[in-house]
The first five atom37 places (N, CA, C, CB, O) and aatype in JSON, in Angstrom:
{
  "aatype": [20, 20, 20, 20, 20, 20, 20, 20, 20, 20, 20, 20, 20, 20, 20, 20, 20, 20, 20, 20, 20, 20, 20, 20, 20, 20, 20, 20, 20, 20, 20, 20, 20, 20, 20, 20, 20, 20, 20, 20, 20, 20, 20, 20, 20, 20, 20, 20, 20, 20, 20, 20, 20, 20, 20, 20, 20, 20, 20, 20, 20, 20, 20, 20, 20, 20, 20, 20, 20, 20, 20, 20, 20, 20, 20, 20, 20, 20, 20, 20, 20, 20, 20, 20, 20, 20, 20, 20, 20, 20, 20, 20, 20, 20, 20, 20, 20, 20, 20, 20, 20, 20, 20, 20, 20, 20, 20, 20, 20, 20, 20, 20, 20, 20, 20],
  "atom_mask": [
    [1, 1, 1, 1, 1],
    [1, 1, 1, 1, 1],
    [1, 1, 1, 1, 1],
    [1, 1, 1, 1, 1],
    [1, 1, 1, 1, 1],
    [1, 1, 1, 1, 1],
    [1, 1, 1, 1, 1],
    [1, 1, 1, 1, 1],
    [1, 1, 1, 1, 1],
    [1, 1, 1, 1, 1],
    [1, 1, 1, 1, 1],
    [1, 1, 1, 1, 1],
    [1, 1, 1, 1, 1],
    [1, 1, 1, 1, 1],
    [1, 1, 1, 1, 1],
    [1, 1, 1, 1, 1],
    [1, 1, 1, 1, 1],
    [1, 1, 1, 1, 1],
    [1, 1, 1, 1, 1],
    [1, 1, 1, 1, 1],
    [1, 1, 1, 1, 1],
    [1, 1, 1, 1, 1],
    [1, 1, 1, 1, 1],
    [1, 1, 1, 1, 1],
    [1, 1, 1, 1, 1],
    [1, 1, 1, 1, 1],
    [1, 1, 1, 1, 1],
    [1, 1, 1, 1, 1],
    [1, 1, 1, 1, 1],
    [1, 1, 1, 1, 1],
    [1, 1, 1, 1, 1],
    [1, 1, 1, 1, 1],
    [1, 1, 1, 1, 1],
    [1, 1, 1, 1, 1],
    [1, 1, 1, 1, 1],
    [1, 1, 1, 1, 1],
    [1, 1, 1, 1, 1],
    [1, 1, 1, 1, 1],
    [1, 1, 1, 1, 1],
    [1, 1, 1, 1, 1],
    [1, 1, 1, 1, 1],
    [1, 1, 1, 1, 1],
    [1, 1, 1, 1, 1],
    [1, 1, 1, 1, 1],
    [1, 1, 1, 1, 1],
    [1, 1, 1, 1, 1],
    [1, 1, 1, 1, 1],
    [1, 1, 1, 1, 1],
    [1, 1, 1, 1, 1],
    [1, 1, 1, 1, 1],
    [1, 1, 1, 1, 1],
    [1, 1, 1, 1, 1],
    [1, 1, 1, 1, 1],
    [1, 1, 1, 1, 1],
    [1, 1, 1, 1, 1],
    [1, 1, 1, 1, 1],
    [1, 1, 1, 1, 1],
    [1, 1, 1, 1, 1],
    [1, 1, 1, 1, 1],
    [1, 1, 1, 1, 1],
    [1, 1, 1, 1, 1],
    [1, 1, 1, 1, 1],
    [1, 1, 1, 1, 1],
    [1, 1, 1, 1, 1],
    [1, 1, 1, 1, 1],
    [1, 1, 1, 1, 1],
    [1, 1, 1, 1, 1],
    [1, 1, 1, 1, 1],
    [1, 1, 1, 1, 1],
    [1, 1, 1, 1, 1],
    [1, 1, 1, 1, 1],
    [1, 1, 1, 1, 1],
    [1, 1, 1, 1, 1],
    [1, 1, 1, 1, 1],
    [1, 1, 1, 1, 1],
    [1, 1, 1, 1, 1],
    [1, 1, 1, 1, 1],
    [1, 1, 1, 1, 1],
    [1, 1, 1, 1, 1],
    [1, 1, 1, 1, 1],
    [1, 1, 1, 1, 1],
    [1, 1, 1, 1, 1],
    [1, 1, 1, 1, 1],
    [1, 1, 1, 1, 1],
    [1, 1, 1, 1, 1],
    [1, 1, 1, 1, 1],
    [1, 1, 1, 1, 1],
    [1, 1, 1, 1, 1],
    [1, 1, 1, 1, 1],
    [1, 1, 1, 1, 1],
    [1, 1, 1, 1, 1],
    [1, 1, 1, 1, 1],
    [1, 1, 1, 1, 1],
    [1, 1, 1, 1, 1],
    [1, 1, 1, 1, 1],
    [1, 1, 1, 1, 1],
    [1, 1, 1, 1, 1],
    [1, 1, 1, 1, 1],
    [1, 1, 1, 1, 1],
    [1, 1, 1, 1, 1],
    [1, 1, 1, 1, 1],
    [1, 1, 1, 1, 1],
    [1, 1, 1, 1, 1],
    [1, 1, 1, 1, 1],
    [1, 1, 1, 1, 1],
    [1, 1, 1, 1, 1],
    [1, 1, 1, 1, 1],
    [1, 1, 1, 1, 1],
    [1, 1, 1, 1, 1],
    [1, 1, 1, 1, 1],
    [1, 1, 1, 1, 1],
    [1, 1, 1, 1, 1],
    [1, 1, 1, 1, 1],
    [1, 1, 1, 1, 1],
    [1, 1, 1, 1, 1]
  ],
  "atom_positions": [
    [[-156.11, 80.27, -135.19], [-156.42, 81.07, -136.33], [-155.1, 81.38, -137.05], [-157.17, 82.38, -135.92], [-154.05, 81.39, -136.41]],
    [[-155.13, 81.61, -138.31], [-154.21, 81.79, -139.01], [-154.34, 82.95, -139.98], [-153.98, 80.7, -139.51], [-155.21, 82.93, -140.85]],
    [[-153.18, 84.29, -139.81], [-153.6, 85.13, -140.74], [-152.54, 85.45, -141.48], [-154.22, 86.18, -140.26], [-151.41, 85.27, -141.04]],
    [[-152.76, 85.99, -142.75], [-151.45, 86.58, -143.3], [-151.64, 87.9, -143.1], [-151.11, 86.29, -144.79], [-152.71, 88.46, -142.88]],
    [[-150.16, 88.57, -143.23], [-150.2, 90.23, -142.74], [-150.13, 90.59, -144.38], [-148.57, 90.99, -141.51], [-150.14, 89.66, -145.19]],
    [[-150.08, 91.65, -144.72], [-149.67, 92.61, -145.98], [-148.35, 92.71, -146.36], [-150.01, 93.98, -145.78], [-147.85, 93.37, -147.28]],
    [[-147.64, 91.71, -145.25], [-146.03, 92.18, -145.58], [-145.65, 90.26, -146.21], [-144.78, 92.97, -143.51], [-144.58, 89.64, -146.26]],
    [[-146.47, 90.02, -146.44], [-146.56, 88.2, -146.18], [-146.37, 87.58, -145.44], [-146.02, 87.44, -146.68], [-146.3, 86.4, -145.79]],
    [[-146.17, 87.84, -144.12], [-145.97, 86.64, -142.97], [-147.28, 86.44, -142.55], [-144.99, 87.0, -141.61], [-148.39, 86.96, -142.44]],
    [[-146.46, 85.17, -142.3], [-148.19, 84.15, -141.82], [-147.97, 84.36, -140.55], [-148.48, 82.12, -142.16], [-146.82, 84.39, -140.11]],
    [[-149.17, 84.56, -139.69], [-149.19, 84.58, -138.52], [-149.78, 83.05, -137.89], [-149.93, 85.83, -138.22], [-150.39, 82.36, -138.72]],
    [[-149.68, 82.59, -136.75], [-150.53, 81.84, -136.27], [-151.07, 81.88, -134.36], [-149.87, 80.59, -136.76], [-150.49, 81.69, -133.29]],
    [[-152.22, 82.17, -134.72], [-152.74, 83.41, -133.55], [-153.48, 82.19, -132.57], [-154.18, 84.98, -134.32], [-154.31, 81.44, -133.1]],
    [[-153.12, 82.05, -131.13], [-154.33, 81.96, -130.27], [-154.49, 82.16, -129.1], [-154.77, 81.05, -130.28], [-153.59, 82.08, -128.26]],
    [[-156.41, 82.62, -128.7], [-156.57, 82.77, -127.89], [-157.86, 82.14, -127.29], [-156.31, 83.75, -127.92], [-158.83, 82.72, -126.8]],
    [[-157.66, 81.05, -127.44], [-158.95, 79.98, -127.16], [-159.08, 80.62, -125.2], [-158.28, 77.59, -127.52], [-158.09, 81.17, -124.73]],
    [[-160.2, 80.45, -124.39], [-160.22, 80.63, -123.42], [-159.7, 79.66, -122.53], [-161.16, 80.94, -123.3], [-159.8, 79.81, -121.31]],
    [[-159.06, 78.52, -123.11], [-158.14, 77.74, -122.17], [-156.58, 77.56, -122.73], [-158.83, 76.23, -121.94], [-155.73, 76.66, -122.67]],
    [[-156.65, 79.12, -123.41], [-155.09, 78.99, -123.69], [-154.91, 80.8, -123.07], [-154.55, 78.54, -125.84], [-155.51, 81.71, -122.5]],
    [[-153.27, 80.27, -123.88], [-152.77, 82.31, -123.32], [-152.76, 82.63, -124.49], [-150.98, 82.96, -122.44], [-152.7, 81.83, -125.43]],
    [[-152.82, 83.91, -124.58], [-153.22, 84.65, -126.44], [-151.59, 84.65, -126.75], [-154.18, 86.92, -126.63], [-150.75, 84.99, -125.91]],
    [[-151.44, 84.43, -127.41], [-150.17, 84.19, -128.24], [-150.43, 84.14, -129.63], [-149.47, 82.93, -127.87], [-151.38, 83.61, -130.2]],
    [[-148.93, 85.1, -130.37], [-149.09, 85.12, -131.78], [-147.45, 84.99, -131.89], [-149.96, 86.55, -132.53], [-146.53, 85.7, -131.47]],
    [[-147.54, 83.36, -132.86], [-146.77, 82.91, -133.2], [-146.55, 83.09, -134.61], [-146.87, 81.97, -132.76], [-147.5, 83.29, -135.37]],
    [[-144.85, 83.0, -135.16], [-144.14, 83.48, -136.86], [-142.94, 82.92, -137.06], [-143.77, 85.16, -137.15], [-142.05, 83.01, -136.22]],
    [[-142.82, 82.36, -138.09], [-141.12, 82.33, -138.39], [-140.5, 83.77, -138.48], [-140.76, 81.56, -139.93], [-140.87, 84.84, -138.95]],
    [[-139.14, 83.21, -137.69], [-138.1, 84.23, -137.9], [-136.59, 83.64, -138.31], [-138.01, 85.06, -136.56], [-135.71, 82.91, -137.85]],
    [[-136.95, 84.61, -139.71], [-136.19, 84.47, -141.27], [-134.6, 84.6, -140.45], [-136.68, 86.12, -142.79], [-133.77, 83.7, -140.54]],
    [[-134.34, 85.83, -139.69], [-133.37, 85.77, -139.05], [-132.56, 84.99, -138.08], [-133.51, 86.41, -138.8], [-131.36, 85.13, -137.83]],
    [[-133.39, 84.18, -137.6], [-132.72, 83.03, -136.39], [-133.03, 81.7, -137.02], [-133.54, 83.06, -134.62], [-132.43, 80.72, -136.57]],
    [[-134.16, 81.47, -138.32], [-134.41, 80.42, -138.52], [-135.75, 79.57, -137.72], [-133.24, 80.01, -138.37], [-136.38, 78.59, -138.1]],
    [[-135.87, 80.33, -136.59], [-136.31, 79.77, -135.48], [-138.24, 79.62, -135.39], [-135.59, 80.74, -134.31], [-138.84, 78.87, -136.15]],
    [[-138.54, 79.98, -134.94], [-140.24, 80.05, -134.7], [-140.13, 81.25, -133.55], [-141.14, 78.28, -133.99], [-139.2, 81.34, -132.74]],
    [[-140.98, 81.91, -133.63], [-140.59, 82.92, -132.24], [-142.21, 83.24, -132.21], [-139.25, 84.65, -132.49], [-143.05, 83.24, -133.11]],
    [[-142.31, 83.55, -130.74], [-143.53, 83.15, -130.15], [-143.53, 84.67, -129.05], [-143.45, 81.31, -129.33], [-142.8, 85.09, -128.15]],
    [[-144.9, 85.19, -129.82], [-145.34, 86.48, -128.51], [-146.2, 86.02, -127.53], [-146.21, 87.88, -129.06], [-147.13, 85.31, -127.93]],
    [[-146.12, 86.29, -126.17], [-146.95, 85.82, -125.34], [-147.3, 87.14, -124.2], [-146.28, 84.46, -124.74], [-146.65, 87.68, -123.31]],
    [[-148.82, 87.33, -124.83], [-148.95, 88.73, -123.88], [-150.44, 88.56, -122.65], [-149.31, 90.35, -125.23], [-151.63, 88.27, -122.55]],
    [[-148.79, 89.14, -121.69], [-149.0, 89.1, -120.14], [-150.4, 90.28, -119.79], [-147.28, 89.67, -119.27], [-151.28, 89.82, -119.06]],
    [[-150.54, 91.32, -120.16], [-151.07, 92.13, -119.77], [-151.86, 93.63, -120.2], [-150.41, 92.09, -119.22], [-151.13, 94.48, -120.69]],
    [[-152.31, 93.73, -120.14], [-152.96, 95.25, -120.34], [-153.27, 96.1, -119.09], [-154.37, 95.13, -121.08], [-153.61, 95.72, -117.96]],
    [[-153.08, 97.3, -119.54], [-153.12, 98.24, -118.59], [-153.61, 99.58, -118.84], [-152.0, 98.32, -118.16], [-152.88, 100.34, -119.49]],
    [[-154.77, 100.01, -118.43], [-155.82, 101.48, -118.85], [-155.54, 102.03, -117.86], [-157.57, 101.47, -119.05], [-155.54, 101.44, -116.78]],
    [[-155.21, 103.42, -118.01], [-154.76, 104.35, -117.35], [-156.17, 105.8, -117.27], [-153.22, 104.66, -118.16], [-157.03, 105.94, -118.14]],
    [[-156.05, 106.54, -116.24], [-157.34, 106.87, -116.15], [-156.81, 108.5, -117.96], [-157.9, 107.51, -113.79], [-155.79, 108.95, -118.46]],
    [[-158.55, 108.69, -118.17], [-158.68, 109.51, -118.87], [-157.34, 110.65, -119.62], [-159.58, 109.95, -118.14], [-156.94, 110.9, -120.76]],
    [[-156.99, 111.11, -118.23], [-156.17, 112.21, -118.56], [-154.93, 111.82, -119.0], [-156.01, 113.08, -117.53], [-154.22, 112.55, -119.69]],
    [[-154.57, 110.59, -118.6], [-153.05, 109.98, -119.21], [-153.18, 109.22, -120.55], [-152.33, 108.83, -118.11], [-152.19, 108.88, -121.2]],
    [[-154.48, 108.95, -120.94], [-154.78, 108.53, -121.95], [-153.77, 107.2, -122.22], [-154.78, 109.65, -122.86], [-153.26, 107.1, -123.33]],
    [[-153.54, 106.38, -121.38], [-152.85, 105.32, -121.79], [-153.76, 104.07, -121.35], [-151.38, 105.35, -121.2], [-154.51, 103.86, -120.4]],
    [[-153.25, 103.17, -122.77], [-153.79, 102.0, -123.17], [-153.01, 101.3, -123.41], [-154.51, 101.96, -124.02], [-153.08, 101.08, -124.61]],
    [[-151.91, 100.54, -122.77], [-150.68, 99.84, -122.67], [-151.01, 98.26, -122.53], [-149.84, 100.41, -121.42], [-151.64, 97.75, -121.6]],
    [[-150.37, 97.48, -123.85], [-150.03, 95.94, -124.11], [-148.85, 95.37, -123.45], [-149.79, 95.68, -125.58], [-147.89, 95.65, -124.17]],
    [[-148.47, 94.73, -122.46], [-147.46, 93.92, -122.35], [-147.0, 92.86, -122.54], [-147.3, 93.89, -121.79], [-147.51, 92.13, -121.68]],
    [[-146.06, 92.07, -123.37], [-146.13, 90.9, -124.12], [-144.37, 90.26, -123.6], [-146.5, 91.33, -126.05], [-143.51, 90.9, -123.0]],
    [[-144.3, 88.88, -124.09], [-142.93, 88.3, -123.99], [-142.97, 87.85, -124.72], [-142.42, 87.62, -123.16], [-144.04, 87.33, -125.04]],
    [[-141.6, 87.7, -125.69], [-141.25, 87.38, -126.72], [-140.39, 85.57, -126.35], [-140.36, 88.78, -127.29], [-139.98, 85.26, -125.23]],
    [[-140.32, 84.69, -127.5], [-139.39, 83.92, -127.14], [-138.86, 83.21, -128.67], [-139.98, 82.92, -125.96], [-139.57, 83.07, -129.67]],
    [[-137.43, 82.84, -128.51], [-137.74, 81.89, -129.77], [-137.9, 80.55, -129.01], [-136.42, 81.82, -131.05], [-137.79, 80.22, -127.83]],
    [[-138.32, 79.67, -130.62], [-138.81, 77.99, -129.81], [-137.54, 77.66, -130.79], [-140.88, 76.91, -130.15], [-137.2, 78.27, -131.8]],
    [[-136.88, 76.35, -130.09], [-135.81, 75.81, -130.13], [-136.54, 74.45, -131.37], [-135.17, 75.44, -128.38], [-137.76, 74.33, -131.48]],
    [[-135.67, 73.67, -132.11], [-136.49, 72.83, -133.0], [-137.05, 71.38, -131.49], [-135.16, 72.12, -134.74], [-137.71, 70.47, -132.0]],
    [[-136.91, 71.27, -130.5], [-137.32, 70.71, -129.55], [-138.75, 71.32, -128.93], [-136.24, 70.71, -128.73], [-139.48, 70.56, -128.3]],
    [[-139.1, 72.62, -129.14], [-140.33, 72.66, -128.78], [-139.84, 73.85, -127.33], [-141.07, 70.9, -128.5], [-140.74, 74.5, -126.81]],
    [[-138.78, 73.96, -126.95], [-138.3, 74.7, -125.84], [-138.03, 76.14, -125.99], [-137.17, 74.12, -125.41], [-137.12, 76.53, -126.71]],
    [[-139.2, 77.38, -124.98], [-138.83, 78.53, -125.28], [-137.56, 79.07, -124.96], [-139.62, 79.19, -124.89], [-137.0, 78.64, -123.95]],
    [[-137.12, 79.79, -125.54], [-135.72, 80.34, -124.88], [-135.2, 82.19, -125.77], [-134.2, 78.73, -125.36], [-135.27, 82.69, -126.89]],
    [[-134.75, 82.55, -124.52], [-134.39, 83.93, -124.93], [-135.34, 84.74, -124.83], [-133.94, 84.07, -126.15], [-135.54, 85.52, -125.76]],
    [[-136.3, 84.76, -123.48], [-137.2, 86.01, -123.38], [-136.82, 87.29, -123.58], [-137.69, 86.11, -122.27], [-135.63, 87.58, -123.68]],
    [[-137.77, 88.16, -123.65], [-137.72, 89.48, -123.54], [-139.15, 90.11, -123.51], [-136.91, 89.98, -124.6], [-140.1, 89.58, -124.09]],
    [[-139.24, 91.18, -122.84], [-140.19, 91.67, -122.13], [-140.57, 93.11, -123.13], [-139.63, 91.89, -120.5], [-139.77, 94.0, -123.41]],
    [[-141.66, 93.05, -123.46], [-141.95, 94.44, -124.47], [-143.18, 95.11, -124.01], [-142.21, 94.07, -126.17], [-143.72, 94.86, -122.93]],
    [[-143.59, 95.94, -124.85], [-144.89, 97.03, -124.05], [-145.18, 97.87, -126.05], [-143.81, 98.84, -122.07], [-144.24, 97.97, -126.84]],
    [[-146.14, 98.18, -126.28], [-147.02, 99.38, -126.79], [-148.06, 99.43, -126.24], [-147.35, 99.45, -128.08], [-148.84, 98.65, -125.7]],
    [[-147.92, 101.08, -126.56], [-149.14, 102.14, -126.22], [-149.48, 102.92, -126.99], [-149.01, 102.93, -125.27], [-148.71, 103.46, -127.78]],
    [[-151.26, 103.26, -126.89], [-151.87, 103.53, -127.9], [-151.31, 105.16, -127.65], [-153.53, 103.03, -127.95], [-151.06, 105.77, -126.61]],
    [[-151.24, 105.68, -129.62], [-150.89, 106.86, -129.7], [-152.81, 107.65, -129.07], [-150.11, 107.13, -131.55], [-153.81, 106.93, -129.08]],
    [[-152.83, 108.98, -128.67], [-153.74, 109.51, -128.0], [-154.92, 109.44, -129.25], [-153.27, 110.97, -127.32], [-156.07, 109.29, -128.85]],
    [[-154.69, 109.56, -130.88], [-156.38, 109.41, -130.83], [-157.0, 107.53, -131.37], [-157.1, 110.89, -132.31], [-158.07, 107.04, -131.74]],
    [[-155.91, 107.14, -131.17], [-156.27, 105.56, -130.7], [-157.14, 105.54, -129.67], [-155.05, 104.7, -130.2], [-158.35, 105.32, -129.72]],
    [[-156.38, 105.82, -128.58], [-157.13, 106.02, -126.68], [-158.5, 106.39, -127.28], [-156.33, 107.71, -125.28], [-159.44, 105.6, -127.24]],
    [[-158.62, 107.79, -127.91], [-159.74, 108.81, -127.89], [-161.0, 108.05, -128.7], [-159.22, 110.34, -128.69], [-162.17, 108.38, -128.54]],
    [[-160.63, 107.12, -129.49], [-161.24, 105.91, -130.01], [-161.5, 104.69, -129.62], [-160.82, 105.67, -130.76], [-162.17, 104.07, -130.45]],
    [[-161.25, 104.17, -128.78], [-160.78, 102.88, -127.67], [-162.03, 103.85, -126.25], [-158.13, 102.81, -127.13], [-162.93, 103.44, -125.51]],
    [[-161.65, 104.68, -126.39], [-162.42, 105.31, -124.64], [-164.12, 105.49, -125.58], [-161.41, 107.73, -123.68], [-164.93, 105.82, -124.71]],
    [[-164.58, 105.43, -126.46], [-166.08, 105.43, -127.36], [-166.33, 104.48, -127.87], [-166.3, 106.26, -128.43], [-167.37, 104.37, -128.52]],
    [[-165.27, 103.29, -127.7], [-166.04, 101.84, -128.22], [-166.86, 100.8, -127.43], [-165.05, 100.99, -128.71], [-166.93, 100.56, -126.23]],
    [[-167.36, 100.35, -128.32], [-167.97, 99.27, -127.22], [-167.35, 98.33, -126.26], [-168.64, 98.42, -127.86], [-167.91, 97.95, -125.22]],
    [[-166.06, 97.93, -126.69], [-165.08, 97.71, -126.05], [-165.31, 97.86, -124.36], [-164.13, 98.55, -126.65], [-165.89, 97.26, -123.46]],
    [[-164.35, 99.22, -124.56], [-164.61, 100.01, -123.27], [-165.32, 100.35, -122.3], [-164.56, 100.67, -123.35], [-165.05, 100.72, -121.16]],
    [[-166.88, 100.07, -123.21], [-168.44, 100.31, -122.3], [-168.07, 98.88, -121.68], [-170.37, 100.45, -123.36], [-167.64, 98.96, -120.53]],
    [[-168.14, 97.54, -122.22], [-167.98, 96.22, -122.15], [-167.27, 96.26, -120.72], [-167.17, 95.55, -123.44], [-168.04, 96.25, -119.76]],
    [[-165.81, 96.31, -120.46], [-164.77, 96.41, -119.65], [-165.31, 97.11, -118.67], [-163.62, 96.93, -120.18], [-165.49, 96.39, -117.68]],
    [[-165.78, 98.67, -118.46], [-166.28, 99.05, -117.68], [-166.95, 98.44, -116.74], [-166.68, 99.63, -118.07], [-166.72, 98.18, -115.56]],
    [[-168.16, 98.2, -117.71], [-169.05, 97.1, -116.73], [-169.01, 96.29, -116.41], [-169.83, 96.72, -116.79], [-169.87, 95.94, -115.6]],
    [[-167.86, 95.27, -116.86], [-167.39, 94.38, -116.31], [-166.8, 94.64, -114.88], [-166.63, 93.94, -117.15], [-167.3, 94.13, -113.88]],
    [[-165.62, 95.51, -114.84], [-164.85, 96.15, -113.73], [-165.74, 96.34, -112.77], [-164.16, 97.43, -114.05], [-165.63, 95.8, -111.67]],
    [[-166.91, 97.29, -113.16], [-168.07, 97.68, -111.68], [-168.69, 96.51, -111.26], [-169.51, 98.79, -112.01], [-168.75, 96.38, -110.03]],
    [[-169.23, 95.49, -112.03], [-169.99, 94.24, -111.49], [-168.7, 93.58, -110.58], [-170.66, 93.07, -112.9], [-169.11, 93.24, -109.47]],
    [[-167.03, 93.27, -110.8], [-166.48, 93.07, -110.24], [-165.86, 93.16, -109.3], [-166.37, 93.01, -110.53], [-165.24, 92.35, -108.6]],
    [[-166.12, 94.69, -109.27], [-165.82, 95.73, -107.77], [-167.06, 95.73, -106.69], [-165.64, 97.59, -108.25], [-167.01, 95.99, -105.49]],
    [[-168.43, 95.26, -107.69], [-169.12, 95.66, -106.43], [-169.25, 94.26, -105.59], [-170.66, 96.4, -106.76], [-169.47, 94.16, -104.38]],
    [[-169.06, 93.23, -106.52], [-169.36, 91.46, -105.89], [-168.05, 91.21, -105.3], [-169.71, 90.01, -107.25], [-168.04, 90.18, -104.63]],
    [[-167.19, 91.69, -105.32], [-166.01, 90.54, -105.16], [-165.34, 91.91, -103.91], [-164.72, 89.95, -107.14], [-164.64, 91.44, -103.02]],
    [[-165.5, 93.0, -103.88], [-164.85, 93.97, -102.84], [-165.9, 94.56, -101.91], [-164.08, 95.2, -103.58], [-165.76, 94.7, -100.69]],
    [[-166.78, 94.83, -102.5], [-168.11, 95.35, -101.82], [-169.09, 94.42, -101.2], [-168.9, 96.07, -102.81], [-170.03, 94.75, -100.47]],
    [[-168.65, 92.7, -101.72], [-169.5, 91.6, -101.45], [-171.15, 91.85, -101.58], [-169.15, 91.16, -100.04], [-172.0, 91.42, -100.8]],
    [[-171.3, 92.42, -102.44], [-172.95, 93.13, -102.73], [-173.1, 92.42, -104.35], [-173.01, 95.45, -102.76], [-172.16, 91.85, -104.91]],
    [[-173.98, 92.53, -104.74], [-174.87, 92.78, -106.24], [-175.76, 93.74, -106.81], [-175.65, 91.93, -106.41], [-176.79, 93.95, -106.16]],
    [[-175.56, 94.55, -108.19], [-176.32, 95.84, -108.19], [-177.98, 95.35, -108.58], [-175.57, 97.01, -109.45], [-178.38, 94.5, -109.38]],
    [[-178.74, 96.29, -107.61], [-180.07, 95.78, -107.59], [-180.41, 96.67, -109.0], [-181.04, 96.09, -106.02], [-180.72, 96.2, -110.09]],
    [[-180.29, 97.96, -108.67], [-180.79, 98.8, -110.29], [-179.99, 99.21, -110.16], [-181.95, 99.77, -110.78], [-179.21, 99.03, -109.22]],
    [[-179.85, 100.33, -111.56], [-178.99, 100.97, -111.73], [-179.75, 101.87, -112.92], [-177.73, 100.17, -111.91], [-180.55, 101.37, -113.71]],
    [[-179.34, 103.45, -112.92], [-179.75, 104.75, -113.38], [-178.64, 105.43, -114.12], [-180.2, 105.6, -112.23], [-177.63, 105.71, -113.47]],
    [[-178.71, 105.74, -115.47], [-177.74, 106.12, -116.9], [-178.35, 108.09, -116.45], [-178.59, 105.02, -119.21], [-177.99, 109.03, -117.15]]
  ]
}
């Protein structure tokens, strides 16, 4: 996918399910292509209200070779979270997490289940 931002850079975004989500840009400053590649997310329970991205940065060399990592992180300011914890999103993930906790740790499957 390809998007432009508001500031004019073109982005070029993917996250096909047999790739890693990466969002790739020229950078005006090195000349280079520089490439985000994010490792991780991390939900923190309620009261810490954290919703943390972890990503690696690289530039690509005109050979195609990453080089010059670096390791970064944002986190959602609290009424991001407070918006993120009421989306569907979140219901989604949830239930994902419990079907995964109960088959894969509990070695069970939920027969019913009561809201």
């Amino acid at each position: 996918m390809i998007i432009t931002a508001t500031n004019g850079i073109i982005y070029e975004v993917r996250f096909a399910a047999e790739e890693n989500f990466e969002i790739e840009r020229d950078d005006t400053s090195t000349g280079l292509r520089k490439v985000f590649v994010f490792q991780d997310i991390a939900i923190g329970p309620v009261e810490s209200k954290r919703k943390e991205t972890i990503f690696y940065s690289f530039d690509i060399t005109p050979t195609g070779e990453r080089v010059f990592a670096d390791r970064h992180s944002f986190k959602d300011f609290d009424s991001e979270f407070d918006a993120f914890q009421i989306s569907e999103v979140w219901t989604i993930l949830k239930n994902g997490i419990l079907n995964d906790f109960i088959r894969k740790v509990e070695l069970t499957e939920i027969a019913s289940r009561e809201e």
